[in-house]
C-alpha angles and dihedrals in degrees: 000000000000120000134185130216107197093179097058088064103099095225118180103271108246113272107280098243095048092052079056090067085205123124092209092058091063113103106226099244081051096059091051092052082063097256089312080277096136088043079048096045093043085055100050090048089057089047093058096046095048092046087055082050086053092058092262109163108256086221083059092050104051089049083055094053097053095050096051090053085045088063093042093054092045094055094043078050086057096029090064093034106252097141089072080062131082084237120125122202120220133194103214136177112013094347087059088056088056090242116130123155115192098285105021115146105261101227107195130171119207103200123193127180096241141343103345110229131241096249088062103031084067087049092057092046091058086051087051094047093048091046089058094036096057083044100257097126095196130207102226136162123183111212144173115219086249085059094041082062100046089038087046092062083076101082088218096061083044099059095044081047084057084056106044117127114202103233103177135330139050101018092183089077090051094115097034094098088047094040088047090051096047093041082052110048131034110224083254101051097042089043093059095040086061088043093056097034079059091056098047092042087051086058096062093059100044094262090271134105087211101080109145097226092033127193096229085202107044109019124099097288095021136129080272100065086045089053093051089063095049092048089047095055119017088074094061095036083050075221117151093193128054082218081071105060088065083067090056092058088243095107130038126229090243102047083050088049090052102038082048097050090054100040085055088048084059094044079064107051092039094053083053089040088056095034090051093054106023091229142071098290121162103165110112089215132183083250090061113028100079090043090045089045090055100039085058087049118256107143126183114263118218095263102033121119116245097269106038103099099053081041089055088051100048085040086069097038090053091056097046089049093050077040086064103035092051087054106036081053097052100038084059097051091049095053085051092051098046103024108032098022105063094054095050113118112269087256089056100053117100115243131248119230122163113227090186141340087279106041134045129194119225118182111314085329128095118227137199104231100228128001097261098055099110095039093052086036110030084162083062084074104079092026089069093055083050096049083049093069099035090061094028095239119151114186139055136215112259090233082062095050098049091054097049097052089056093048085043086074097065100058111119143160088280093056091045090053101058110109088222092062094039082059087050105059102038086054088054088051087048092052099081095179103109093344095150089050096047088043084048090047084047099045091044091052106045094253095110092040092055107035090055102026088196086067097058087054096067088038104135092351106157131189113222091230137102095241109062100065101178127040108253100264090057094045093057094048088049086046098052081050101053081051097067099045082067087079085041106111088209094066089045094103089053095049114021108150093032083053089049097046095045102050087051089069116093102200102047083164085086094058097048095052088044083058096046091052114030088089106030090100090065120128088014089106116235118062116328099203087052096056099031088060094054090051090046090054099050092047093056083048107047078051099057102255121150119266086248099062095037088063090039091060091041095049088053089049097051083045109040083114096051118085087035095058095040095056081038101055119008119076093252081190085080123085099206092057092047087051097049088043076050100049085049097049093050108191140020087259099061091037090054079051108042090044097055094038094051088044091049080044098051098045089043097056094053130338099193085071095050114092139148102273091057086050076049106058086035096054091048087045092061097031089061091032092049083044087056093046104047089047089237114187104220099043113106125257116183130019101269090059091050091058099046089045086055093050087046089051090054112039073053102059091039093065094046089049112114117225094016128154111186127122106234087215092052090049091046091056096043081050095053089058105043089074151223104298097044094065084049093054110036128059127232099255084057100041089058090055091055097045090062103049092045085054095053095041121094113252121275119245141143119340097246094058098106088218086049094091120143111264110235118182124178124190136154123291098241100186089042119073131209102045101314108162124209118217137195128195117185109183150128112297117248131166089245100051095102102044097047092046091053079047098057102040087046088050085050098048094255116142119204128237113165122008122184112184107191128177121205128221087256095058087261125138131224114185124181120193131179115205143188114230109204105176074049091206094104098100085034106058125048095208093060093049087048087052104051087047098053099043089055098041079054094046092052094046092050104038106193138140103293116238117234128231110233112233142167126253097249115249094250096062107043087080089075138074104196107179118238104249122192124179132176120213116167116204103212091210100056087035079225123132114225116224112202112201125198119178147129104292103241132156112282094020089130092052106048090056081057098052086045089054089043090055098042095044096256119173108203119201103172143007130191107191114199126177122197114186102289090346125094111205111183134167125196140195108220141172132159114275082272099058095250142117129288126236125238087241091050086044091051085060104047094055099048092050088053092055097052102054088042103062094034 
């Protein structure tokens, strides 16, 4: 058991005078120093933290705390003369607790028996005014009992009165916030108000205890989740301490170890969270986390990569967060099922029915039938996950819980081995019913971890980055149930051709175990796919699979980054890249796999990055790919194919269009002219678009034709969610056109997503952007459209160097050094050279590369823009201002002009 000693923390003593408690023993230059408080206060603060320097227990220093405000509180009651008055003061919340970090709020309750009068009210209001002035900001709230009852109907004022600690005063009214709380709210009632305050409060914070900037209080496994068991059951138990409830036999020794151990990890992080910043401050941040990481001790190892050793830190805190909210879940849960439970009406009780002579069912919740049931079955184990999705239940008894995670424990590479088990868990994997919920049941309660030893390793393994949102234990989970919805027919509309693809597929099982193990090499250092085929493998094998399926899912596993990388980053407009994609993937079979794998993985590592014009280029990528596979016909096979298949496409879908006004000769002419490389790069829906407000639009001549203008069309994105705009420029060409349109969208808040520049065989240009509004008025408000139009048609009539707007890094991204990575590739059938561009995502990126290309002569004839969390990743077609190749010296510049406005 842990214990605490307060008084063994050698805190600064009170200042003398104010011990004294008399007006008349304060020195003049003391009083105006407001009693030498703040100095006090400051001092008690650098005790604490030296003492936690020393090796003092953080549990230790928090009770210390308390106490010492305690003695600061009692001697201002006196100070002001409150004692003389029928008033009690209370420490409520986590003061009552007797938990204050350095800048915890202070929540006090002065009680009083009835109306409090004006003489002390302004007594009280001299108290309240010292408090803020020496810095204290207290939370405090002045009641009569009869307030305390109407306050107390509000469950949050509740739970701080079961929690309130008489300090000095009125000691008649000792019991009153207990007695209010018990006379408001039935054990039922209160307990279901806290249930459903949990699981809004869950939602703010994404119902996961893996946020990358988490609040350590309120978030899922936070201080929070540790506070709600003790308001849930302290109140029936009539117990003040959590330790207490061990005593009661509703808690064991080793759940309030645990739930203590990482209480205490919290306390940590919480006192360098408040001493970093000097406030309250809960939020785990990027600022803090590598200071705090240090601070608690991780320091980077020799070989270790930049990052490990914050990773390492918010790796633990991650497992002692999912430690507390898997107890504070289940201990819940318990206190429902033994306290509330038994004294519901007879129409209320859930009903018992066996599943088996091991298993019962009660209610929506599965049981073991007797407590020995997993140490004289271990194979029962796994069979209970897979009787949970033959008969869609999704939760289990705590009893049973608690059972389980100690039999968990026993679970060994004997018990692994034998071929019953082995069964057992592929036919779990099989089960598809609630498999998320029965692997994150597993994983909570020790059973995954220890049934496959690779997956307790990446437990909790984060990456300090912004685009792996989840660890990767979380990630897979999340994975496996993204993978269902594809059979949902709710999801159907986000995912159409993925969910008809996937429930094609007989043995989804593949696919599961391809998920649970593409990333289970992680952290290990060397190439993760590549161990983690070889694992994979094994692990088919050693169950009995066939060798087929044992290489599918490794294969799957090596390659999980293919075909993402390739639509990501490849220009899948061109033939030779699809075939090679092609040449990789091998087969249909692999392709249907690969494809609805990527798309589950994509969406599970962060959904705020998936969008529809990444399930776009995804969805083109397997439709050429799966052409090429099957040897269809009438697929396309070279460049020159693909173009006359588009036209094909769109003269088509122009004839079938219904109110439409456009000469087919006149198209076919304007066609003729638009070029080559137009009908490679742009799809049918958008060249028909084009086609009619070029149409409409005068002809272009020379610039100084008045009714020469730029025509500058904007529409919806239809294949991009959340106010993407689409936009079409069709000008003169000039060596200046791409820099001063990125200028102009970064100097109106537009960020870039796709961008074709085409020329036409008539020195025209037809530039294509897609762009993400995020103001998202721009399709909405005709100014703004004006506006944008105006500012480019300007920009194009008076070429100069565009002028850059000046912004800050955002604060989300100064916490991270991504390299600048450049890299030269030249494709031999455009005769174009492809820049590849890594570096730390930040405002104005876009148009400083195109500053950098308007200064060397650099002709650009593509761009595919692509943000990954904190990390740009942008390719672009180039060539000099004549089409033609660019030398190593003129290379050599450009990169090193690059590099310099970059990282200025």
């Amino acid at each position: 058991m842990l214990t605490f000693d307060a008084a063994s923390i050698n805190l600064t003593p009170l200042p003398r005078f104010l011990a004294l408690g008399t007006v008349s023993s304060v020195p003049p230059e003391t009083e105006k120093s407001l009693l030498g408080i703040p100095e006090w206060l400051t001092q008690i603060n650098a005790d604490i933290s030296r003492s936690l320097e020393c090796g003092a227990d953080i549990r230790q220093l928090v009770a210390a705390r308390a106490c010492a405000i305690d003695s600061l509180l009692m001697s201002l009651f006196n100070w002001f003369e409150l004692d003389k008055t029928n008033l009690a003061l209370f420490a409520t919340g986590g003061y009552g607790r007797k938990e204050l970090s350095l800048y915890s709020d202070i929540d006090i309750l002065l009680l009083a028996p009835d109306e409090i009068k004006s003489d002390i009210s302004s007594k009280i209001d001299n108290l309240v005014a010292m408090l803020w002035d020496i810095g204290l900001e207290p939370a405090l709230s002045v009641r009569s009992v009869k307030d305390c009852l109407e306050a107390a109907t509000d469950h949050t004022v509740a739970s701080t009165l079961l929690e309130a600690r008489l300090l000095i005063g009125n000691e008649a009214l000792q019991h009153i916030p207990d007695e209010v709380v018990n006379k408001l709210w039935s054990q039922r009632d209160f307990y279901q108000v806290k249930i459903d305050e949990v699981k809004a409060r869950y939602i703010q914070h994404n119902a996961t205890e893996y946020n990358l900037e988490p609040n350590i209080k309120t978030a899922p496994g936070g201080l929070r989740d540790i506070h709600v068991v003790g308001w849930v059951t302290k109140r029936y138990f009539r117990v003040s301490k959590l330790y207490d409830l061990v005593q009661q036999e509703f808690l064991t020794e080793k759940e309030f170890d645990e739930l203590s151990f990482a209480e205490g990890y919290l306390w940590q992080i919480r006192h360098y969270l408040h001493e970093l910043t000097g406030r309250n401050e809960n939020r785990l941040l990027f600022d803090y986390q590598r200071d705090i990481a240090q601070r608690m001790g991780y320091e980077a190892q020799p070989d270790d990569e930049p990052n490990a050793a914050v990773e390492r830190f918010m790796r633990d805190y991650y497992r002692c967060a999912m430690q507390i909210s898997t107890l504070s879940e289940m201990l819940i849960n318990h206190y429902y099922e033994t306290i509330i439970e038994p004294h519901l009406p007879d129409d209320e009780q859930p009903t018992k029915r066996p599943l088996n002579a091991l298993f019962n069912r009660i209610g929506d919740q599965i049981a073991i039938s007797h407590h020995r049931v997993f140490s004289q079955h271990p194979e029962a184990i796994l069979e209970m996950f897979l009787l949970m999705g033959q008969y869609g239940i999704k939760k289990v008894r705590t009893r049973t819980l608690r059972a389980l995670k100690i039999s968990a424990r026993g679970i060994d590479q004997t018990y692994r081995y034998n071929p019953e088990h082995q069964a057992l868990f592929l036919e779990n994997l099989k089960e598809q019913n609630y498999l998320f919920h029965r692997l994150r049941t597993m994983n909570r309660y020790g059973v995954l971890g220890k049934y496959i030893p690779s997956f307790a390793q990446v437990t909790g393994l984060m990456q300090y980055d912004l685009f792996h949102r989840y660890t990767v234990d979380a990630h897979t989970l999340f994975l496996i149930r993204i993978l269902h919805r594809f059979t949902d027919e709710r999801f159907y509309e986000d995912f159409p051709l993925v969910s008809a693809i996937f429930q094609r597929i007989e043995r989804k099982e593949i696919l599961v175990l391809a998920a649970m193990f593409h990333d289970i090499a992680k952290g290990r250092g060397g190439n993760h796919s590549q161990l983690g085929e070889t694992e994979s493998i094994e692990f088919c094998l050693a169950h009995g699979m066939s060798k087929a399926d044992a290489h599918l899912v490794g294969w799957l596993t090596r390659y999980h980054l293919l075909m993402s990388m390739t639509a990501q980053k490849k220009d899948i407009s061109d033939p030779e890249v699809v075939t090679l994609f092609a040449d990789l993937v091998g087969n249909v079979t692999h392709l249907n796999h690969l494809y609805v794998l990527t798309v589950a993985d994509m969406n599970a590592t962060n959904p705020q990055l998936w969008n529809s014009w990444r399930a776009t280029l995804m969805k083109q990528l397997y439709s050429q790919t799966r052409r090429i596979l099957r040897a269809d016909i009438d697929a396309p096979t070279n460049r020159q194919d693909m173009i006359s298949a588009t036209r094909k496409q769109a003269l088509a879908m122009l004839e079938l269009a219904p109110n439409q006004h456009m000469n087919r000769d006149e198209v076919l002419r304007l066609w003729d002219d638009l070029g080559y490389e137009y009908f490679l790069r742009e799809i049918p829906e958008d060249i028909l678009w084009h086609t009619e407000a070029i149409l409409k639009h005068p002809p272009l001549g020379h610039a100084s034709d008045a009714n020469s203008a730029p025509l500058v069309v904007l529409r919806e994105h239809r294949e991009l969610a959340l106010d993407a705009v689409q936009v079409f420029i069709y000008t003169q060409d000039q060596a200046n056109l791409f820099a001063v349109t990125v200028a102009v969208f970064d100097q109106m808040n537009l960020d870039v997503l796709d961008a074709r520049i085409i020329t036409a065989t008539r020195d025209f240009a037809l530039d294509s952007y897609v762009l993400l509004d995020r103001s998202g008025t721009l399709l909405r408000d005709e100014d703004s459209q004006q506006e944008l139009k105006r500012r480019l048609i300007d920009a194009f009539k008076n070429p100069a160097t565009p002028k850059l707007a000046q912004k800050r890094i955002p604060r989300h991204l100064r916490h991270f050094d991504v390299p600048t990575l450049i890299d030269f590739e030249f494709n031999e059938a455009a005769a174009q050279h492809i820049m590849s561009l890594q570096t730390l995502d930040q405002p104005g990126l876009l148009a400083r590369v195109g500053q950098v290309f308007l200064q060397q002569g650099i002709e650009v004839h593509a761009a595919r823009i692509t943000t990954l969390g904190e990390r740009a990743e942008d390719m672009f077609y180039i060539s000099d201002k004549n089409d033609a190749r660019l030398s190593a010296h003129k290379l050599a510049t450009l990169q090193a002009a690059l590099t310099r406005s970059i990282s200025i």
